[in-house]
Coordinates of C-alpha atoms and ligand atoms in Angstrom, one line a residue:
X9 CA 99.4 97.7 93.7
X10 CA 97.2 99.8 95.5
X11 CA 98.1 99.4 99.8
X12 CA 96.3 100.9 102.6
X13 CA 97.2 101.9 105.8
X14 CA 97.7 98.6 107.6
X15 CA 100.9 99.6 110.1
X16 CA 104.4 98.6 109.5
X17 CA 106.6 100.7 107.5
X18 CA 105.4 101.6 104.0
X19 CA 106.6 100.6 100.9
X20 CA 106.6 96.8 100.3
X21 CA 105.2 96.4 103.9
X22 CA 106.3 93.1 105.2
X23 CA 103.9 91.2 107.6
X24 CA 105.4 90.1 110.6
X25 CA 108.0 87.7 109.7
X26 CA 109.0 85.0 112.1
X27 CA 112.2 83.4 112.3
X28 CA 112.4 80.3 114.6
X29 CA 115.6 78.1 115.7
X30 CA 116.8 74.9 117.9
X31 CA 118.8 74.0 121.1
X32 CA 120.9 75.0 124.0
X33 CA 121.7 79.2 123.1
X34 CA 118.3 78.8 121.0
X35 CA 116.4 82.2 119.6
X36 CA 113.4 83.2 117.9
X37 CA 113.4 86.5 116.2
X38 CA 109.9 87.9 114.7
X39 CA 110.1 91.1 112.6
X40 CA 107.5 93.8 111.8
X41 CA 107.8 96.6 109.3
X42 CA 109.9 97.8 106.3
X43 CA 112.5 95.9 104.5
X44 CA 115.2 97.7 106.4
X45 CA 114.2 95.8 109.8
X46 CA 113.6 92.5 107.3
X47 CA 117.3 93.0 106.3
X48 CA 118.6 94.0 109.7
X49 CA 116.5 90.8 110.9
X50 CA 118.8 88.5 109.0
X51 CA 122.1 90.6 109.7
X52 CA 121.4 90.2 113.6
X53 CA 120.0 86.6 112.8
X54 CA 123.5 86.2 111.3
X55 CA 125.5 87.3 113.9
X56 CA 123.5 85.1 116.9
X57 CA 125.1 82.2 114.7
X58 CA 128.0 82.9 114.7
X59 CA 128.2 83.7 118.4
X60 CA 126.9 80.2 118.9
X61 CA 123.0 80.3 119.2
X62 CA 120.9 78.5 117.4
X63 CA 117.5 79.3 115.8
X64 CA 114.1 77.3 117.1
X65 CA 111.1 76.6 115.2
X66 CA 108.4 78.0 118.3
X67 CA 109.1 80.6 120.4
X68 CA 108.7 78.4 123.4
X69 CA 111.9 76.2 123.0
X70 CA 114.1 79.4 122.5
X71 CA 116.2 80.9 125.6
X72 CA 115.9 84.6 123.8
X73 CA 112.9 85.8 122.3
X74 CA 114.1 89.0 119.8
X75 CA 111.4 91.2 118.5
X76 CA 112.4 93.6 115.9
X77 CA 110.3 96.3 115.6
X78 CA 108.6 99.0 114.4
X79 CA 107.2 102.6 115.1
X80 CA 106.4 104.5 111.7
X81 CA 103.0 104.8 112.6
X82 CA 100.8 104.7 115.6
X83 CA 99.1 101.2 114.9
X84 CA 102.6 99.3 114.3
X85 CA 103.7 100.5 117.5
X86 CA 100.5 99.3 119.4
X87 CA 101.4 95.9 117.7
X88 CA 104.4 96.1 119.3
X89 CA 103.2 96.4 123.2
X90 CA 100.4 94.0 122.7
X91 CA 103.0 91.5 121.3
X92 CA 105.4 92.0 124.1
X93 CA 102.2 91.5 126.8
X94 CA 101.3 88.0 125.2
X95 CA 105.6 87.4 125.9
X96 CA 104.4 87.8 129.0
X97 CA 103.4 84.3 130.2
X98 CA 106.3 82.9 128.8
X99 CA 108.7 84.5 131.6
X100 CA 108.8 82.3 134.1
X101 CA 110.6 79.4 131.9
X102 CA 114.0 81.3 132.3
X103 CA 113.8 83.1 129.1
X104 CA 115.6 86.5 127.9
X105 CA 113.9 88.8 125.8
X106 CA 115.2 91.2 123.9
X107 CA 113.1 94.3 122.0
X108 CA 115.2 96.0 119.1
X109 CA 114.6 98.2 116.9
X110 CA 112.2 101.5 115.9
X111 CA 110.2 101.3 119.2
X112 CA 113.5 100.2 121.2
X113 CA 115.0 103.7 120.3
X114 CA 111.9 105.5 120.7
X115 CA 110.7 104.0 124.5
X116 CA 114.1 103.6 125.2
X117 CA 114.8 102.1 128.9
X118 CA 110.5 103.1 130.2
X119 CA 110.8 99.1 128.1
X120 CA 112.1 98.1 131.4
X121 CA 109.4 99.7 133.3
X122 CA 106.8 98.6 131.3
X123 CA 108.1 94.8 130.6
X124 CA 110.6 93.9 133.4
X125 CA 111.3 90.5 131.5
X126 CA 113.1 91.9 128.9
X127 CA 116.8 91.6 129.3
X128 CA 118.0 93.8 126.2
X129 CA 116.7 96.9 124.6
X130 CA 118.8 98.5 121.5
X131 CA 118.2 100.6 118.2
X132 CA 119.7 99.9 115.1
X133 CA 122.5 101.8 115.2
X134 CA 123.6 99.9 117.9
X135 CA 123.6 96.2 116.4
X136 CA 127.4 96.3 115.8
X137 CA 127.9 95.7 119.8
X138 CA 125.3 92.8 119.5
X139 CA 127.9 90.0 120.7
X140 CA 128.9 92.6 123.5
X141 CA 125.5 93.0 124.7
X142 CA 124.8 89.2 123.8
X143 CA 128.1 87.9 126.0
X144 CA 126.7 90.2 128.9
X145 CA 123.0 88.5 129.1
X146 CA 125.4 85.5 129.5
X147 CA 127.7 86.6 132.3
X148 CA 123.8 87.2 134.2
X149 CA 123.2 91.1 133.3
X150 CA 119.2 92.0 132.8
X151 CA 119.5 95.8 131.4
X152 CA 121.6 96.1 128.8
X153 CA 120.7 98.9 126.8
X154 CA 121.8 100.1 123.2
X155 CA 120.5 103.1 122.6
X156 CA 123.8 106.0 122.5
X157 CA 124.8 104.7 119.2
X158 CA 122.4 107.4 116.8
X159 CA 125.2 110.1 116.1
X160 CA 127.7 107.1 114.9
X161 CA 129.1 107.1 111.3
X162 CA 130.0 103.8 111.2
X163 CA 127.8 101.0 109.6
X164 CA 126.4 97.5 110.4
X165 CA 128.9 95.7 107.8
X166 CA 128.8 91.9 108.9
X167 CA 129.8 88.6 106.9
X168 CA 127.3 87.1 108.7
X169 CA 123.7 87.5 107.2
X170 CA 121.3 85.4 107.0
X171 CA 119.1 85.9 104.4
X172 CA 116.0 84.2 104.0
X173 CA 115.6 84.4 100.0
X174 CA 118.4 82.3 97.7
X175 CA 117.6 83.9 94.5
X176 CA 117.1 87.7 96.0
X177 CA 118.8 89.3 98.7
X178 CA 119.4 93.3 100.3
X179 CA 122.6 95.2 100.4
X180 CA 122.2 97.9 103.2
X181 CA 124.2 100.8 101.6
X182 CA 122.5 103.5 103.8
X183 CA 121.5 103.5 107.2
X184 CA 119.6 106.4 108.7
X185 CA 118.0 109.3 107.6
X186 CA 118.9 113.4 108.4
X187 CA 116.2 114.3 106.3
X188 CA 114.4 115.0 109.3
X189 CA 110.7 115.4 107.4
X190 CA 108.0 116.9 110.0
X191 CA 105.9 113.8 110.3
X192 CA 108.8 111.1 110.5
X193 CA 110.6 109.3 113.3
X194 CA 113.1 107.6 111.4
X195 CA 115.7 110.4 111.7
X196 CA 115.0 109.8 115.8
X197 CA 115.0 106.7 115.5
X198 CA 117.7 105.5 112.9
X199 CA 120.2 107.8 113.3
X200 CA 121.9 109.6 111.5
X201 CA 122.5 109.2 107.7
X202 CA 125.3 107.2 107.1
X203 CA 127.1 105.4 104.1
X204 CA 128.8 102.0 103.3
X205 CA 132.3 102.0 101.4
X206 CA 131.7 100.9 97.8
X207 CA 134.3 98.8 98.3
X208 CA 132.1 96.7 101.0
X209 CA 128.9 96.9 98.9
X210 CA 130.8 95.8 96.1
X211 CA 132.3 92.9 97.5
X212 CA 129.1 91.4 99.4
X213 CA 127.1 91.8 95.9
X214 CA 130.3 89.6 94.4
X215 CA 129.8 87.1 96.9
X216 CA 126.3 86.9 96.8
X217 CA 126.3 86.1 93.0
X218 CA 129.0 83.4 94.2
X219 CA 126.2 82.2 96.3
X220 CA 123.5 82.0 93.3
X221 CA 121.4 85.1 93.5
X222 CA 120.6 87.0 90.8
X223 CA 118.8 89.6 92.2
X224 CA 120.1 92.2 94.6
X225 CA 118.1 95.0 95.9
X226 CA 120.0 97.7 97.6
X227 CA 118.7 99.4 100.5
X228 CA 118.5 102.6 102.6
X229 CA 115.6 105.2 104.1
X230 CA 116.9 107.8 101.5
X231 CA 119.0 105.2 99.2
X232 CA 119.9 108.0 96.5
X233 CA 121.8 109.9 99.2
X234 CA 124.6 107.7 99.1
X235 CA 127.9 109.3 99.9
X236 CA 130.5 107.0 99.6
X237 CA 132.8 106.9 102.6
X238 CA 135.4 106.9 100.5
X239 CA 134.7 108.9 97.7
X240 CA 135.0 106.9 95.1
X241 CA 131.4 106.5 93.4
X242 CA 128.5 108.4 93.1
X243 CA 124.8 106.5 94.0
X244 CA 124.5 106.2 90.1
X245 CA 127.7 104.9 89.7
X246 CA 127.4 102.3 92.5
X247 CA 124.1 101.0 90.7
X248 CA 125.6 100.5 87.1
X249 CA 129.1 98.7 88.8
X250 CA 126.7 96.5 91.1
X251 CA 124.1 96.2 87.2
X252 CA 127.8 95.0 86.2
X253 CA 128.9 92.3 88.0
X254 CA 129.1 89.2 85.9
X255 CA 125.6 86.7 87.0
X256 CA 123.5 89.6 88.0
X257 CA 120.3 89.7 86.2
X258 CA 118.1 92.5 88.5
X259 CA 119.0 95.6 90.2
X260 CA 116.6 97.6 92.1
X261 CA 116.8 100.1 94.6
X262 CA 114.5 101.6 97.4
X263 CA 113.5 104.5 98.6
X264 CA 115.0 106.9 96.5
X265 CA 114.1 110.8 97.8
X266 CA 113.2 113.6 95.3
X267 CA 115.4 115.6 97.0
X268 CA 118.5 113.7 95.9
X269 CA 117.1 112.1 92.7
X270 CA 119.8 112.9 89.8
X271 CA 119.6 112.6 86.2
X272 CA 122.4 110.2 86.1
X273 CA 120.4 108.1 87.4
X274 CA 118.1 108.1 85.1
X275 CA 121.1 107.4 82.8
X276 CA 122.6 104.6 84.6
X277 CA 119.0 102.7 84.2
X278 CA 118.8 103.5 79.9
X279 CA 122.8 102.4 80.2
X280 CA 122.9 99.1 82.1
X281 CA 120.3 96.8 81.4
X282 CA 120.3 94.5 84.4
X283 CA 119.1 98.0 86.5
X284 CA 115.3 97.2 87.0
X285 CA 112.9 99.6 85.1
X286 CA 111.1 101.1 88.4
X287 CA 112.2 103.7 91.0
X288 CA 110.0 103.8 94.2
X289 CA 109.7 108.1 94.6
X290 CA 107.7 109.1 97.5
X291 CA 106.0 112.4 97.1
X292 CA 104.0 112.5 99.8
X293 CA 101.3 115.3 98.7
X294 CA 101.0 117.0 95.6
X295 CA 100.6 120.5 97.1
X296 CA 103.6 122.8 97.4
X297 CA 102.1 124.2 101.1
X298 CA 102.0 120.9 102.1
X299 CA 104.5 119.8 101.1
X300 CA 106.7 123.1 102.7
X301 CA 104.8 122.1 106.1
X302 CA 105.9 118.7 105.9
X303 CA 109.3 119.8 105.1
X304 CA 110.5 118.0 102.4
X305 CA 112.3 120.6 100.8
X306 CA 110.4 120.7 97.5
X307 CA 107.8 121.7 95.3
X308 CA 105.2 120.1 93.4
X309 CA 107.0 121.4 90.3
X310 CA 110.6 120.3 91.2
X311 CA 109.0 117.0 92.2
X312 CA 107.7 116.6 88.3
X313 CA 110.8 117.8 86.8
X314 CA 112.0 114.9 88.4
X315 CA 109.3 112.7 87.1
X316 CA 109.9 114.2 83.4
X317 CA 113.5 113.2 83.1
X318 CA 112.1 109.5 84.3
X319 CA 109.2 110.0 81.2
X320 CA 112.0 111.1 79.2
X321 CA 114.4 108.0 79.4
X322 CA 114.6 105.7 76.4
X323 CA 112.9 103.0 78.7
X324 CA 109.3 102.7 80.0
X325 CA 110.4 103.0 83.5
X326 CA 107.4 102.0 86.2
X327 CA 107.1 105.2 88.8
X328 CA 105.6 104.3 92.7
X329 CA 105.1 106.8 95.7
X330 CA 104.0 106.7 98.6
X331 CA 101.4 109.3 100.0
X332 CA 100.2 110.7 103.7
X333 CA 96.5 112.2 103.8
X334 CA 95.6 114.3 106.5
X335 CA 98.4 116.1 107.6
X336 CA 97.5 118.8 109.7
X337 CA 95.8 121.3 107.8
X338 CA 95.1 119.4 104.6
X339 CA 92.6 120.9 103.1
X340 CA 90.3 119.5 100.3
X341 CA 91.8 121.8 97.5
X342 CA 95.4 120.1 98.6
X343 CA 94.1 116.4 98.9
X344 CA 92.7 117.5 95.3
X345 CA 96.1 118.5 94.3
X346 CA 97.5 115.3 95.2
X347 CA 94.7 113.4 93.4
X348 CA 95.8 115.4 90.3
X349 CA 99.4 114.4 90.5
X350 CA 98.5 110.8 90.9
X351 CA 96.8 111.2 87.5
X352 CA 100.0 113.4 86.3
X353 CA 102.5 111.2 86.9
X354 CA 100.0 107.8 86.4
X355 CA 101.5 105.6 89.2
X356 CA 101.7 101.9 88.8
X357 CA 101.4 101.7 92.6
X358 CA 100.8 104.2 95.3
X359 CA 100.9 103.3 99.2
X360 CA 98.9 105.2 101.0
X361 CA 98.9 106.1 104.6
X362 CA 96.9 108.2 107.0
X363 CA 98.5 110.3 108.8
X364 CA 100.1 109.5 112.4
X365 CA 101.4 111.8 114.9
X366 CA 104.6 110.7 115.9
X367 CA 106.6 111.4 119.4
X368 CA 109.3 113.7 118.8
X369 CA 108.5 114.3 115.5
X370 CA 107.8 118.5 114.8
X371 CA 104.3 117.6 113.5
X372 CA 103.2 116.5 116.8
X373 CA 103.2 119.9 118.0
X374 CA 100.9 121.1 115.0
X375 CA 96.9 120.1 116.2
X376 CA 96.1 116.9 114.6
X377 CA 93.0 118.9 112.7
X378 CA 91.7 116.1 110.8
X379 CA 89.4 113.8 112.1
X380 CA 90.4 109.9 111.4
X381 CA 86.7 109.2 109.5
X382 CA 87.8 111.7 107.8
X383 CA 91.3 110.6 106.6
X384 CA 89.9 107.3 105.7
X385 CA 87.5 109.1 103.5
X386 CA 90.8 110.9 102.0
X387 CA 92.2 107.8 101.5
X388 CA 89.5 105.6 99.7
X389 CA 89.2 108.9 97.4
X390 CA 92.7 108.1 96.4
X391 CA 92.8 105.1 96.4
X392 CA 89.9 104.6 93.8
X393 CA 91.1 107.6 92.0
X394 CA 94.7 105.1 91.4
X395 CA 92.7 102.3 91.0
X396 CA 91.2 103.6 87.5
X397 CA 95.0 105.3 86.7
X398 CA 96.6 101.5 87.0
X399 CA 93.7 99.9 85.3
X400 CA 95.1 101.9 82.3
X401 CA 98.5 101.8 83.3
X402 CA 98.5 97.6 83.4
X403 CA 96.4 97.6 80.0
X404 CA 99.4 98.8 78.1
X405 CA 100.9 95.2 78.9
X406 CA 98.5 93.5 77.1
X407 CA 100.0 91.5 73.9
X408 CA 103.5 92.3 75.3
X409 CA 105.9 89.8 76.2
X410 CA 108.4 90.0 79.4
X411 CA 111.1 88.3 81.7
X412 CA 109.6 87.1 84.5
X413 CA 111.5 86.0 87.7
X414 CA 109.6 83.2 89.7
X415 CA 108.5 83.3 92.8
X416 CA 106.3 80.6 93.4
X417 CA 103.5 78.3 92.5
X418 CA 99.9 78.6 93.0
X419 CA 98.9 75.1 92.5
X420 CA 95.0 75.5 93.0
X421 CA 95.1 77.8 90.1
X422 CA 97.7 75.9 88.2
X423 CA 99.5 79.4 87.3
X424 CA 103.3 80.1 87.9
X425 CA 103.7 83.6 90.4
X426 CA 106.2 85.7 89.5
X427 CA 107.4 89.2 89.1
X428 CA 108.4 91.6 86.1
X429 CA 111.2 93.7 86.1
X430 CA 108.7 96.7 86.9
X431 CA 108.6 95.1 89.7
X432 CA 104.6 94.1 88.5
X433 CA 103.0 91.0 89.8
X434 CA 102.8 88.3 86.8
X435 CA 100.5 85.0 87.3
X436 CA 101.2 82.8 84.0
X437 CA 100.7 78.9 82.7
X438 CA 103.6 77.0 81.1
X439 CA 102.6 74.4 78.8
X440 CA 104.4 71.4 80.4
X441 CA 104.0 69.2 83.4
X442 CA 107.3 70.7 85.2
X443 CA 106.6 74.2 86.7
X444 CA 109.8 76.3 86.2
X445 CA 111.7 76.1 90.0
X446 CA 111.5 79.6 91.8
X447 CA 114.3 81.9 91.3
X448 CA 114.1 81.2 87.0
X449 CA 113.5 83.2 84.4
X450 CA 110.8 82.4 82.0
X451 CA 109.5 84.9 78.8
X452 CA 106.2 85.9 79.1
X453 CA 103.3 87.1 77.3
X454 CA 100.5 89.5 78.7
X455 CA 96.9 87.8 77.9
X456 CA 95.0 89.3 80.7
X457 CA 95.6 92.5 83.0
X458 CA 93.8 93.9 86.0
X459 CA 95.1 97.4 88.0
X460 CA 97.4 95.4 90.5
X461 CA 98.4 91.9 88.4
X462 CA 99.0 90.7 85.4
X463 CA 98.3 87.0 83.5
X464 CA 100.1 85.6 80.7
X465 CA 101.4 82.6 79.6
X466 CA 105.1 81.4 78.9
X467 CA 106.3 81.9 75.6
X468 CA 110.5 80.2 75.8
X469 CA 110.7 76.6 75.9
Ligands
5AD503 N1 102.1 109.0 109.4 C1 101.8 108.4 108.3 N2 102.6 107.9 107.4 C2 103.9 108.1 107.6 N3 105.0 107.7 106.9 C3 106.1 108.1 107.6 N4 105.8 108.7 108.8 C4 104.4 108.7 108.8 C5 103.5 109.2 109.7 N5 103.8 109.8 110.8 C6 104.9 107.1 105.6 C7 105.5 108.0 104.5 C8 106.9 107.3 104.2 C9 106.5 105.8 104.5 C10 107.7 105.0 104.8 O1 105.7 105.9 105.7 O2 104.7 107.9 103.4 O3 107.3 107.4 102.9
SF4_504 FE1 111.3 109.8 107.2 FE2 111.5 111.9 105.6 FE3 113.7 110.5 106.3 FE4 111.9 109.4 104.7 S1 113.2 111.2 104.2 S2 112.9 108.4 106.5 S3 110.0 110.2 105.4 S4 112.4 111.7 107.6

């Protein structure tokens, strides 16, 4: 999967996501960026229910319009005020808005100033006093703010979540980030890093295999950094007891950091077989200067020490980064470094961003050298320098056969969608009339690749 810069937060970059609901204390929630605000989406959908509010299909039959949202890059943040301009002409029908989230944090209470209709303004951290700012819109309040919470240690643990998925759901098991990298806003934003007891994580995976899924994906801006709260496992530990728990067929975790990438856990995905075959590494760039100036805290060499040890396990395990061109002072020897360690390493996915000067952020201050023609140049140099490293990469598939987990259907093709435990796209034909139901596993084999999919056909009954 090759992604360009399109706004929202990286990785599996989630187009805005709307949620809709029905009656009396009705809400509509839309969602922009990374699976973190995806998750916390359902978490704060969750907890509207249970104080009583209901969600509505159109955003004109809800009392409170939520927009969760997102500011990792200049372009998802212009979404953002755009969005809450066209909210405009819905104020005079006695609605409540409320704006959460990255941009929340970032804009703070100059919200207020800039949209008067909205009611509520809070960053993530704050979502645990949701039904305390929720029960004060009631009582006729129209600034409630929830922006103090970012030095807190305590996490957004609720019962309540409503996930959108049955067969594959989040587990939040680190919020915030105190990496504090010189281009980012999530450590401004977020908070700082924080961890959920093992004991929690534990018991929401057990319920949610209860509840049918079989595929849990645990979550956090740095999710290797876990620290248990309570001391009792270690990150790689936490991912072979969640592998472990009886009815759990898929594992994976995202985003792990080089930083605090360990050998165990490398072990923990030869030892456990439900852990999926992929971890998501961001480098960044491939030079060392760069990288320094960006402050990540390690080398180009450390960085491939780390890729080595994932080469070296007894599985094929399927690497992905993500990637910034034009930093300030890239030069074209650097950008060359980091096409070098694409081929290196030989990514099955890279998602590559321009980069974005952020508010607060200690890059903002460095002169934002490189002209945006020019990053876009950067960036279609990388990305068609990946494209020919995945055509390779996907051609080792060929002949093979793999699990599968469905996702849906395309019909006008009369092909099955689903994805391999690489976490690779797989479009197959099953020689029967009944399509296998979404959420099941089916055996495939490889017929057919291309550098971001794969086609095969099922091969089990
Ligand atoms: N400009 C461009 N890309 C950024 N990212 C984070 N901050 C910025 C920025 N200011 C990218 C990084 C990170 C991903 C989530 O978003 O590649 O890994
Ligand atoms: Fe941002 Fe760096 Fe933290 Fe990732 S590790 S969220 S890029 S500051």
């Amino acid at each position: 999967m090759i992604t360009i810069d399109e706004g929202g937060c990286a990785s599996a970059c989630l187009f805005a996501e709307r949620y809709t609901w029905g009656v009396e204390k009705t809400f509509y929630i839309e969602t922009f960026g990374c699976q973190m605000n995806a998750h916390d989406s359902e978490k704060v959908i969750g907890t509207l229910e249970h104080e009583g509010y209901m969600r509505v299909r159109d955003e004109a039959d809800a009392g409170l319009i939520l927009y969760n949202t997102c500011s990792i890059r200049d372009k998802a943040e212009q979404k953002v005020f755009h969005r809450l301009n066209e909210y405009k002409r819905l104020q005079g029908e006695g609605k409540r808005f409320a704006v959460l989230g990255c941009v929340a944090q970032q804009e703070g209470e100059k919200i207020f100033e800039k949209a008067p209709y909205v009611s509520i303004v809070s960053g993530s951290a704050s979502y645990r006093r949701l039904p305390e700012m929720l029960a004060r819109l009631e009582a006729g309040e129209r600034r409630i703010t929830g922006l103090d919470d970012r030095e807190t240690e305590e996490t957004f643990d609720t019962e309540f979540t409503a996930r959108t998925n049955p067969h594959r759901g989040y587990i939040t098991i680190v919020e915030g980030c105190d990496k504090f990298c010189a281009y980012c806003v999530v450590p401004y934003t977020r908070g700082r890093e924080r961890s959920r007891a093992s004991d929690s994580v534990m018991a929401e995976a057990r319920r949610m295999v209860d509840a049918g899924y079989t595929e849990i994906q645990l979550l956090g801006q740095n999710v290797n950094s876990y620290c248990d709260p309570t001391g009792k496992l270690t990150f790689a530990e936490l991912l072979a007891a969640v592998g472990g728990v009886g009815g759990i067929r898929r594992v994976r975790f995202m985003t792990s950091h080089p930083r605090d990438f360990t050998r165990e856990i490398v072990a923990a995905i030869d030892a456990v077989p439900t852990l999926c075959d992929h971890v998501h590494l961001p480098v960044q760039s491939g030079s060392t200067r760069v990288l320094a100036a960006m402050n990540r805290e390690y080398t180009r060499e450390w960085y491939l020490e780390r890729i080595a040890w994932i080469k070296a396990a007894r599985r094929e395990i399927s690497m992905t980064s993500d990637i910034i061109v034009g930093f300030p002072g890239e030069t074209e020897a650097e950008l060359e470094e980091t096409a070098t360690l694409l081929e290196e390493v030989g990514y099955d996915a890279v998602f590559c961003f321009k980069y974005s000067p952020r508010p607060n952020t200690p890059a903002i201050a460095m002169a934002d050298s490189i002209a945006e023609e020019e990053k876009s140049r950067r960036l279609q140099m990388l990305m068609e320098r990946q494209r020919e490293i995945q055509r390779k990469n996907y051609a080792r598939h060929l002949g093979q056969a793999m699990e599968v987990m469905v996702e849906g259907h395309n019909a006008a093709r009369g092909q099955v969608v689903g994805r391999s435990s690489q976490n690779k796209t797989v479009n197959f034909t099953v020689g029967q009339l009944i399509l296998p139901a979404v959420g099941s596993y089916r055996m495939v084999r490889i017929t057919e690749t291309f550098p971001n999919s794969l086609v095969g056909e099922a091969v089990d009954g």
